[in-house]
Coordinates of C-alpha atoms in Angstrom, one line a residue:
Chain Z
X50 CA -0.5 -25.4 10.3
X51 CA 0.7 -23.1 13.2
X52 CA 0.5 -23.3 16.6
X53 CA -3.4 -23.5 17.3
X54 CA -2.4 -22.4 21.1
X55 CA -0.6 -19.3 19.9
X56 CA -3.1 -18.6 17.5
X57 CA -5.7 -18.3 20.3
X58 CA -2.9 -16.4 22.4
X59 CA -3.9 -19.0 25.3
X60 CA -1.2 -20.9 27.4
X61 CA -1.3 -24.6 26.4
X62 CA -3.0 -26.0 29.9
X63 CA -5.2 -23.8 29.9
X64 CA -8.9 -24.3 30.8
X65 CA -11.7 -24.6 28.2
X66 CA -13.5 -21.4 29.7
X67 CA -9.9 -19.3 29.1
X68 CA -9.9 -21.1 25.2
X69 CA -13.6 -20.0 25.1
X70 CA -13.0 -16.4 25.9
X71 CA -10.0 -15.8 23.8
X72 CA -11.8 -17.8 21.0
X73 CA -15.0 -15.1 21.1
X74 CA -12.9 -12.5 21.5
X75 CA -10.6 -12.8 18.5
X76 CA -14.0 -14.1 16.5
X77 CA -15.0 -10.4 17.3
X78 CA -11.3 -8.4 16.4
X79 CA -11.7 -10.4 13.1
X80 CA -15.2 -10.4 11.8
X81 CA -14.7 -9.5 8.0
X82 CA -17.3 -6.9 8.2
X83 CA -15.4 -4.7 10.2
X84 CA -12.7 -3.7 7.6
X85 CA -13.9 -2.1 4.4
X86 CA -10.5 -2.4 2.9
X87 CA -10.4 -5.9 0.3
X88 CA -7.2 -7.0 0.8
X89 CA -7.2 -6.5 4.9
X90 CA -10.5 -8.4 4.8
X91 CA -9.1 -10.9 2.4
X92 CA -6.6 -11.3 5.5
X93 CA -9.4 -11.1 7.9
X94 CA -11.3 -14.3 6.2
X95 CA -8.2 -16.0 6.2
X96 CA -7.3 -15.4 10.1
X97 CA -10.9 -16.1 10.9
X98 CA -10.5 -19.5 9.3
X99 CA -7.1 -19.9 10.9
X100 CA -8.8 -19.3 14.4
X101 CA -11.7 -22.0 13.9
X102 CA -9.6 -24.6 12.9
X103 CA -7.5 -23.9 15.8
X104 CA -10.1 -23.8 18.2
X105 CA -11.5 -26.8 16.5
X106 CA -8.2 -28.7 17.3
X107 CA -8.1 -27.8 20.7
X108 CA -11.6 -28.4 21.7
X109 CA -11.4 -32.0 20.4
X110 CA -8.4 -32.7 22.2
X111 CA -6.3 -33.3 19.1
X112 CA -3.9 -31.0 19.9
X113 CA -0.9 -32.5 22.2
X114 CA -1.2 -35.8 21.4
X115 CA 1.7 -38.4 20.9
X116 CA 3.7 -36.3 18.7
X117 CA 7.2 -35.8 19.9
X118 CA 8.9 -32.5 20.2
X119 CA 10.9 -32.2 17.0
X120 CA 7.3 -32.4 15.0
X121 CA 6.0 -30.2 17.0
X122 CA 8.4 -27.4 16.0
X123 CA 8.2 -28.6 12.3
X124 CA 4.9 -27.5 12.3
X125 CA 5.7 -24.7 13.9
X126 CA 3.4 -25.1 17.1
X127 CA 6.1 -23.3 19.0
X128 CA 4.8 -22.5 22.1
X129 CA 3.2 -26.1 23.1
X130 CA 7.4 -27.4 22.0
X131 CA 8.5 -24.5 24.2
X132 CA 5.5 -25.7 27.0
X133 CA 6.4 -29.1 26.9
X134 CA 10.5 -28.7 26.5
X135 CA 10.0 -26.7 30.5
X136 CA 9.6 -30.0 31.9
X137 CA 12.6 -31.8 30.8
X138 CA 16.3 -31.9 32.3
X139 CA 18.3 -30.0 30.7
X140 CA 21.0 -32.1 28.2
X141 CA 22.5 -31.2 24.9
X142 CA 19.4 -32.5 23.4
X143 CA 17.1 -29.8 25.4
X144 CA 19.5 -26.7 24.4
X145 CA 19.5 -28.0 20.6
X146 CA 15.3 -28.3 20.7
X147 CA 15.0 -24.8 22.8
X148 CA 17.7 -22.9 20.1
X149 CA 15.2 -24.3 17.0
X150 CA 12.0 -23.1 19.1
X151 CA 13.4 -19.3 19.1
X152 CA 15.3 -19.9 15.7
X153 CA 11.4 -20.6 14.2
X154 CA 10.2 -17.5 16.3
X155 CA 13.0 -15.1 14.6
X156 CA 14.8 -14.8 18.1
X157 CA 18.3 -15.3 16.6
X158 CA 20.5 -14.2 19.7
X159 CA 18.8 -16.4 21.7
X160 CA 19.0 -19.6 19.4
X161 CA 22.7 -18.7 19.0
X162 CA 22.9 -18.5 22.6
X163 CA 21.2 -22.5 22.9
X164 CA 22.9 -23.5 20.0
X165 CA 26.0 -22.5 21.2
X166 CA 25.5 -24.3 24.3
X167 CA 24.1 -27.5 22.6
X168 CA 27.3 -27.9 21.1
X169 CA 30.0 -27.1 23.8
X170 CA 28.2 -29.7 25.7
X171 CA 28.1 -32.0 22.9
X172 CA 30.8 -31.0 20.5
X173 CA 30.5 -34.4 18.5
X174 CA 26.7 -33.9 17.6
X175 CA 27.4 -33.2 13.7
X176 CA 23.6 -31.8 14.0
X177 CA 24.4 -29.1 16.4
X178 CA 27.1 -27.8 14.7
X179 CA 25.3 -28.1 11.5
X180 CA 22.4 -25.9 13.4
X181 CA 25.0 -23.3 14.7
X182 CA 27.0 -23.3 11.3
X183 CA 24.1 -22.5 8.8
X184 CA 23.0 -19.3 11.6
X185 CA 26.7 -18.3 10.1
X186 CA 26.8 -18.3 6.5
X187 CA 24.6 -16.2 4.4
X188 CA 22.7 -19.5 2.9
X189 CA 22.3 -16.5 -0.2
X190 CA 22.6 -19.1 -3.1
X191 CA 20.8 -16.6 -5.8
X192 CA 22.5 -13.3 -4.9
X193 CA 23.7 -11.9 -8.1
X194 CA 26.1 -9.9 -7.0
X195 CA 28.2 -12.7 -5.6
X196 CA 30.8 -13.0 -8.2
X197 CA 33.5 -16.0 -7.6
X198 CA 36.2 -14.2 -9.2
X199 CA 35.9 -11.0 -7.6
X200 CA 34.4 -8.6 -10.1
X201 CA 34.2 -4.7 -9.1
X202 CA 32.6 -5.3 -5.6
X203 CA 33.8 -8.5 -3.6
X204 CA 31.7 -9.7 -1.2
X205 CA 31.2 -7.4 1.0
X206 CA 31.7 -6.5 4.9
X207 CA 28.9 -8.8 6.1
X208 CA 28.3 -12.3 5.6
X209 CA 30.4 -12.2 2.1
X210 CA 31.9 -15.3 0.7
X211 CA 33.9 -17.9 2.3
X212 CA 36.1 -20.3 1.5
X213 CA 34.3 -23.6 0.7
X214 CA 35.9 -26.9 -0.2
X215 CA 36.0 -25.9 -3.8
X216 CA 38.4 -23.4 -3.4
X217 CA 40.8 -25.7 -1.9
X218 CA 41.1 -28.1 -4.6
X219 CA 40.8 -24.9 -7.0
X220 CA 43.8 -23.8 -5.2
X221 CA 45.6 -26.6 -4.8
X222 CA 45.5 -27.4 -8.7
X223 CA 46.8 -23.6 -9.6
X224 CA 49.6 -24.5 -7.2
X225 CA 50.6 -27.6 -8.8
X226 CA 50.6 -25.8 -11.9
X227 CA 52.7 -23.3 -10.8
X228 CA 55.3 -25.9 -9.5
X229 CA 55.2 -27.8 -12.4
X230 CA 56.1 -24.5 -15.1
X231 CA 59.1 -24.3 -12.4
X232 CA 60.2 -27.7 -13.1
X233 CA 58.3 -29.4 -9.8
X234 CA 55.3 -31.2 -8.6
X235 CA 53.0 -30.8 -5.8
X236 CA 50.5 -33.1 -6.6
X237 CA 52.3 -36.1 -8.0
X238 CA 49.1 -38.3 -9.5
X239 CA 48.0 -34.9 -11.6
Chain K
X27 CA 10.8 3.0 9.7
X28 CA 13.7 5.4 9.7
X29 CA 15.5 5.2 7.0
X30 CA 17.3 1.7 7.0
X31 CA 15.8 0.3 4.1
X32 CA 17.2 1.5 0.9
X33 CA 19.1 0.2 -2.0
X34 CA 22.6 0.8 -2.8
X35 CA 22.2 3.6 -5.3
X36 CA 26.4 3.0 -6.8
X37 CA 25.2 -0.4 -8.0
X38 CA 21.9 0.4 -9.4
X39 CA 21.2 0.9 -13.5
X40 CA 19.7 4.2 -14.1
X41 CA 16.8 2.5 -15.4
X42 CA 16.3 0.6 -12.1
X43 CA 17.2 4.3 -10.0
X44 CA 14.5 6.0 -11.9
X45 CA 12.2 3.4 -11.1
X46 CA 12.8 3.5 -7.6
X47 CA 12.8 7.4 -7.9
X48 CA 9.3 6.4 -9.3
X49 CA 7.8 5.1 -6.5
X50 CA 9.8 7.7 -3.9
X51 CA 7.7 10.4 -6.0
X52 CA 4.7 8.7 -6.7
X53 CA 4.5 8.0 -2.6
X54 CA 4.9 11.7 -2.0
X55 CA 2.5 12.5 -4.7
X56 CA -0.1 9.8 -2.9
X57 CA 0.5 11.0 0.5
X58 CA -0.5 14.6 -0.7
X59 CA -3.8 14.0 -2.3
X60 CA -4.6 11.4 0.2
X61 CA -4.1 13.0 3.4
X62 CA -2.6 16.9 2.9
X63 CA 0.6 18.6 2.2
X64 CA 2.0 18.0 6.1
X65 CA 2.1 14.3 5.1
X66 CA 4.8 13.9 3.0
X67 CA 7.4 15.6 5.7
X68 CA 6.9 12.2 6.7
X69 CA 8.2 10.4 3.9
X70 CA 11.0 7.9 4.1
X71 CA 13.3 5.4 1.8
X72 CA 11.3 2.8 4.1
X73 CA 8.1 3.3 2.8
X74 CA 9.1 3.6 -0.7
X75 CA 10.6 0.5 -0.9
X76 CA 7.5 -1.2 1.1
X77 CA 5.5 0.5 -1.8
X78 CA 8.2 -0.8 -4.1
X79 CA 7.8 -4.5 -2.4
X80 CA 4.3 -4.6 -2.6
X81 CA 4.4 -4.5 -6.5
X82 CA 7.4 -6.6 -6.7
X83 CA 5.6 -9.4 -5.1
X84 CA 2.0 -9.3 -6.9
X85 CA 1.9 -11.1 -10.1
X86 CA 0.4 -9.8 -12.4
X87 CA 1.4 -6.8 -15.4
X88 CA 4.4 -4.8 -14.4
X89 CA 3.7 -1.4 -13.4
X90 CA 3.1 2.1 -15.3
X91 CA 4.7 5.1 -15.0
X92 CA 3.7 8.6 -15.5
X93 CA 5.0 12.5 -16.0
X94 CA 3.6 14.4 -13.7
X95 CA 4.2 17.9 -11.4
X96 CA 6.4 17.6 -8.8
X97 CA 4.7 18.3 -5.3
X98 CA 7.2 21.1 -3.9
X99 CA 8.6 22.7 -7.4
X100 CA 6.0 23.8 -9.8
X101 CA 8.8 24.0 -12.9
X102 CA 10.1 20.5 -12.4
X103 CA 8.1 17.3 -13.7
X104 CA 9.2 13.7 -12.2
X105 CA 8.4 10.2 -13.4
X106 CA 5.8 8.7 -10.8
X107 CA 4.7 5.4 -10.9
X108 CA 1.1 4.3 -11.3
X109 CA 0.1 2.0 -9.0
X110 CA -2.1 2.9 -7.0
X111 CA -2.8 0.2 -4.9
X112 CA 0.6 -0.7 -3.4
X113 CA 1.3 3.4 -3.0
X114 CA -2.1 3.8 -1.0
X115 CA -1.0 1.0 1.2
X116 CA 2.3 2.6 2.0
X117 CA 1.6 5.7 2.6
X118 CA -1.7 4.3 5.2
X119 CA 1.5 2.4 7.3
X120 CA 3.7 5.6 6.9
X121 CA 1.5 7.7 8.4
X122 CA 0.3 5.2 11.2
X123 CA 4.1 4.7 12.0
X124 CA 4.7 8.2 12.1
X125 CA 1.8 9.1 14.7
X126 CA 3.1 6.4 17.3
X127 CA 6.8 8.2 16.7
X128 CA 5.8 11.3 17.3
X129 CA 3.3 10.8 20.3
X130 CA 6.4 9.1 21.7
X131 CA 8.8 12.0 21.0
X132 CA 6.6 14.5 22.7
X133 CA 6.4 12.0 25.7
X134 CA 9.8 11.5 26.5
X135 CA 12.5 13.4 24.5
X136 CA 14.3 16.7 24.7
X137 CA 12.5 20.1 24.5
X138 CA 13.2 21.0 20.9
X139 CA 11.8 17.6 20.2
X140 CA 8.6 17.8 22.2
X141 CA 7.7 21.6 20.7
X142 CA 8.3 20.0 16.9
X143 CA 6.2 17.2 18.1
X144 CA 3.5 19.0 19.6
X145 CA 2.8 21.0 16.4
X146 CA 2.9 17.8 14.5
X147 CA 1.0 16.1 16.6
X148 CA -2.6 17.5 16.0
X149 CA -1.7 17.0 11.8
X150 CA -0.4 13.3 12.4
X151 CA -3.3 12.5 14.6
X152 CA -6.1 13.6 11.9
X153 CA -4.4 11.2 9.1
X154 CA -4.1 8.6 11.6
X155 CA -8.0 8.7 12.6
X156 CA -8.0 8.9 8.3
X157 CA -6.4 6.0 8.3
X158 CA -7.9 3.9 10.4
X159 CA -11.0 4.4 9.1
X160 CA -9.9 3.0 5.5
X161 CA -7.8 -0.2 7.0
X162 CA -8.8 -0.9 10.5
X163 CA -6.3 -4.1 10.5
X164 CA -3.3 -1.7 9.6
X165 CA -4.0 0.6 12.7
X166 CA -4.4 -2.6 15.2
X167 CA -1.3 -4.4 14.0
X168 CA 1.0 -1.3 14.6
X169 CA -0.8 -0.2 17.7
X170 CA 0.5 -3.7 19.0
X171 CA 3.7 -3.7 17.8
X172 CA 4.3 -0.1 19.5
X173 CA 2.6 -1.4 21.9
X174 CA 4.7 -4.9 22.6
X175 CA 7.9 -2.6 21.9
X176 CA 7.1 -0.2 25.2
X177 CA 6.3 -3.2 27.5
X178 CA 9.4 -4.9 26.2
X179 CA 11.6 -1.9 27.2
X180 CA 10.0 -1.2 30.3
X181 CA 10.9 -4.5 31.8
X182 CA 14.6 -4.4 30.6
X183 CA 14.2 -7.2 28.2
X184 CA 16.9 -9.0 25.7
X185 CA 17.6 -8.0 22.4
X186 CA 15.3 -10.4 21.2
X187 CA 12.4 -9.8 23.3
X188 CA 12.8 -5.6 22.4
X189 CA 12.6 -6.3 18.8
X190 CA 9.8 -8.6 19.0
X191 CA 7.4 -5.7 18.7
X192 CA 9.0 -4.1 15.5
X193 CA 9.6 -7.4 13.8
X194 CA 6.0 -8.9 14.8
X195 CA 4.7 -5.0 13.2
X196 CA 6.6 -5.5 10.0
X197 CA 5.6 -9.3 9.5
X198 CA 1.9 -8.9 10.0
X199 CA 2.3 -5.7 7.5
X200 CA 4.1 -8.0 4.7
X201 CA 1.4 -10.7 5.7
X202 CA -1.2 -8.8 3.8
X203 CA 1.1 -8.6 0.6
X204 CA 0.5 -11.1 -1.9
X205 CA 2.3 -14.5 -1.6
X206 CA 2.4 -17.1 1.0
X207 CA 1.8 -15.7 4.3
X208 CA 4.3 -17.9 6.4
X209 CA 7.2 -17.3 4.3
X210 CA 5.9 -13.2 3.7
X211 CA 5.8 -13.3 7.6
X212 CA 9.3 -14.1 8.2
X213 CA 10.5 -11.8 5.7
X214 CA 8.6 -8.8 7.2
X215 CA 9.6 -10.4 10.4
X216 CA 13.4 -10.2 9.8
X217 CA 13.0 -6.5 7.9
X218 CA 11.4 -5.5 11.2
X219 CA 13.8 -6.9 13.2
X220 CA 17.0 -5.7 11.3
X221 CA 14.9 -2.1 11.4
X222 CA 15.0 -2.4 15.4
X223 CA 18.7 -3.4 15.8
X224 CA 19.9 0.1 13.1
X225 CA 17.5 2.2 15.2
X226 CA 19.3 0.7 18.4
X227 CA 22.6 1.0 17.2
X228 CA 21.6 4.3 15.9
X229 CA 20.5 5.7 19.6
X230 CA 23.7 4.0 21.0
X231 CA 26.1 6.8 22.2
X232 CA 22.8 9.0 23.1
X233 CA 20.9 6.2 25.3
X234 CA 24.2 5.7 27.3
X235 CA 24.5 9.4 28.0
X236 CA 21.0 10.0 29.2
X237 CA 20.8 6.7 30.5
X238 CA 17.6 5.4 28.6
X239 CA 17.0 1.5 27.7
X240 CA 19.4 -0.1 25.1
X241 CA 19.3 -3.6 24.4
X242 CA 22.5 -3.5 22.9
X243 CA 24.2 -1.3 26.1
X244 CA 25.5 -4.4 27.4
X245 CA 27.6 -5.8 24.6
X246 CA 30.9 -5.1 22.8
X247 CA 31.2 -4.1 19.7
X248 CA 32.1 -7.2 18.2
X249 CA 29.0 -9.0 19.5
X250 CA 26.9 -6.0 17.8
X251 CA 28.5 -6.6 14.8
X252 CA 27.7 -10.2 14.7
X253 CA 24.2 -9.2 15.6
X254 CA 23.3 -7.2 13.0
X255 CA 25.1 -9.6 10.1
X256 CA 22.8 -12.6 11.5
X257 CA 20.1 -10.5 11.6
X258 CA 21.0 -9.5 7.3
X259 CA 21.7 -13.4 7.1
X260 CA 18.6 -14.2 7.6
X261 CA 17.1 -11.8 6.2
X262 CA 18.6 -12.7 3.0
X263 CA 17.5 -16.6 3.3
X264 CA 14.0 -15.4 4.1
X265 CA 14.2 -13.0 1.1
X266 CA 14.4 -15.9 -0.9
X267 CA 11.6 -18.2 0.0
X268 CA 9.4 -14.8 -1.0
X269 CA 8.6 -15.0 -4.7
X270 CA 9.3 -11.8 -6.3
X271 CA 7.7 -11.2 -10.1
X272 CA 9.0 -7.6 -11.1
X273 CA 11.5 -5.8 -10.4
X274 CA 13.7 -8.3 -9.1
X275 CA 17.2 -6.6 -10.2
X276 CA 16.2 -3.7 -7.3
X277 CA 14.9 -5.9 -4.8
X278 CA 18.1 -7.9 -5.1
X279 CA 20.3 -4.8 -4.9
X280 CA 18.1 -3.5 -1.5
X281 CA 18.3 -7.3 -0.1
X282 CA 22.0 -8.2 -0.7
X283 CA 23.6 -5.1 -0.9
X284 CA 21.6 -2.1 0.2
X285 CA 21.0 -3.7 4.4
X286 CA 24.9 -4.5 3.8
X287 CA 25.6 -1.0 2.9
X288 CA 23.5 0.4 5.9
X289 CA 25.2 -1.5 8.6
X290 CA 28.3 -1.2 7.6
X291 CA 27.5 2.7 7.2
X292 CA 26.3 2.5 10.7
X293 CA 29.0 0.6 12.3
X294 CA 31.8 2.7 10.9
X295 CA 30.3 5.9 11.8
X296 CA 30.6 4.7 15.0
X297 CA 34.2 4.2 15.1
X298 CA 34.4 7.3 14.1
X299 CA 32.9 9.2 16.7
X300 CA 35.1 7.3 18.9

């Protein structure tokens, strides 16, 4: 589910009269009778039922509860991580949480920014730097026109392919052979 | 929508080209008979390939194509697709779009500008009241979207915060394609926002002479480069949480090497220049 605070556009603390209004107001933008259209009012039912569950949650005081941050941005109820990571002193930890928060939201030069951060203050964190890494590499495992060896077009300017730990030993092994048609060994056990 | 979203056309098959050319036409053809012959000055790659998207992503029989006139030369006949559905829904965002653009254009550019704007203006502003009588939802997301992009730049925001408005207009567009709507969001979302950053880079040299809002002023070139290939990045991972049924060969070619292509096309011109 997303974040039932940002679905109502409210601040999380915010009073039940400020959920009310926002909740009557978006029940009016998205009454399915207003769009004639079926796939917009397809969209409309969905939002509509999207908005009362969200409203539901918040009313009954389910929202907020015990759940720590990290579950909170799992779930993608951003702006109540976001609300509650504002009160907390500021340690690796916080800049790591705070670079997921935007990364979620599609801010990327700002996660880089608290990723980056996260790490220099904590360079030993292997979860940091895994954070920072994958904002890096393409993460394109089906693109087609990735070939290994090359082919017509190689990789490309951006985000084309890097050398993985694969390629060493691939490496390594031609260079042995090599040495070995020349009479000597680089890797003596192969 | 300017122009940044296109394939690479040296790595397509013909067959795959002509069915792209399908849905260029077929969207020219649409925005004629739906809304007049002004219309279809406003087509772009952009739309085409939203057209294109839309199909790609609804399952269900793969599409039909057509012989039919051509819209400008009476001699010629093109291949148009027949779908009807995905072209109607383009063409209602294309001309939406294309209002906003030009009302801003006759607000605050140049004088050759603002006289080519005003006598679009009256045109644009007939489809748009068209089209927001057939999809209301259409109209409101991109009126907040233009909207979030001009409050954004009037308070000097980050590059993030600018391209907020674009992205958040692109992923509520692709949230009313067929799919899941998280993972359709972020797609749209990153398409939007890799839209913003071309049309930024784009405006570069020009902003800094006149002195208008850039979000991307303040940086050197290297970090813009970086930029724009995390932006494609992402774009690329959210690309493949989106499940596409037909067409896939194009899509791919637009996804992995077509935003590539356009960047890179980008960035080099500007070295150029220099």
């Amino acid at each position: 589910m997303k974040d039932p605070y940002e679905i109502l556009g409210v601040k999380p603390g915010a009073s039940e009269e400020e959920i009310k209004t926002a909740y009557r107001g978006l029940a009016k933008k998205y009454h399915p009778d207003r769009y004639q259209d079926d796939a917009m009012r397809e969209l409309a039912q969905e939002k509509m039922s999207e908005i009362n569950a969200a409203y539901d949650s918040i009313i009954s005081g389910k929202a907020g509860g015990g759940e720590n941050i990290r579950e909170l941005i799992r779930q993608n109820r951003l702006s109540e991580a976001e609300a509650r990571l504002q009160n907390m002193n500021k340690n690796a930890e916080w800049y790591f949480l705070m670079g997921s928060v935007c990364y979620k939201r599609g801010w990327l030069s700002d996660a880089m920014r608290y990723y980056q951060t996260a790490v220099n203050m904590d360079p030993a964190n292997g979860e940091y730097r895994e954070a920072l890494n994958r904002m890096n590499t393409s993460g394109a495992y089906n693109n087609p026109y990735q070939n290994p060896y090359g082919g017509y077009r190689t990789g490309g300017y951006y985000g084309g392919r890097r050398a993985d730990s694969c390629d060493v030993c691939s490496s390594l092994i031609c260079a042995d052979c090599c040495c070995e048609c020349m009479g000597g060994d680089l890797i003596p056990c192969c | 929508m300017f122009g940044y979203l296109k394939p690479y056309k040296p790595e397509m098959k013909l067959k795959e080209y002509e069915c792209y050319k399908g849905f260029y036409c077929g969207l020219c053809r649409t925005l004629k008979q739906r809304y007049g012959i002004v219309s279809t000055l406003s087509l772009t790659y952009d739309a085409a390939m939203l057209a294109l998207l839309y199909k790609a992503m609804e399952n269900g029989r793969i599409c039909d194509f057509e012989r039919k006139g051509c819209v400008f030369c009476p001699f010629k006949k093109c291949t148009m697709i027949k779908e009807e559905k995905a072209l109607d829904f383009s063409a209602d965002v294309l001309v939406i779009m294309v209002y906003f653009k030009i009302k801003d254009s006759f607000l605050d550019k140049g004088i050759l500008e603002k006289i080519r704007a005003l006598f679009l203006l009256p045109f644009f502003a007939r489809y748009k009241n068209k089209a927001k009588k057939k999809s209301l939802m259409l109209y409101e997301i991109i009126e907040e979207g233009v909207l979030r992009t001009l409050s954004a730049e009037k308070e000097n925001a980050g590059v993030d915060a600018a391209a907020d408005g674009t992205a958040y207009m692109m992923g509520s567009i692709f949230e009313a394609l067929s799919g899941n709507r998280e993972d359709n969001y972020r797609f749209g979302y990153m398409l939007g926002r890799f839209i913003y950053l071309c049309d930024a880079l784009d405006d570069l040299e020009k902003d800094e002479k006149k002195g208008n809002f850039n979000p991307l002023k303040d940086m050197d070139k290297k970090d813009r480069e970086e930029l724009l290939s995390y932006a494609i990045n992402e774009t690329k991972k959210a690309y493949e949480n989106v499940s596409i049924y037909d067409m896939k060969p194009i899509t791919d070619n637009f996804i992995y090497l077509g935003l590539e292509n356009v960047a890179e096309s980008l960035t080099t011109e500007r070295k150029k220049k220099k």
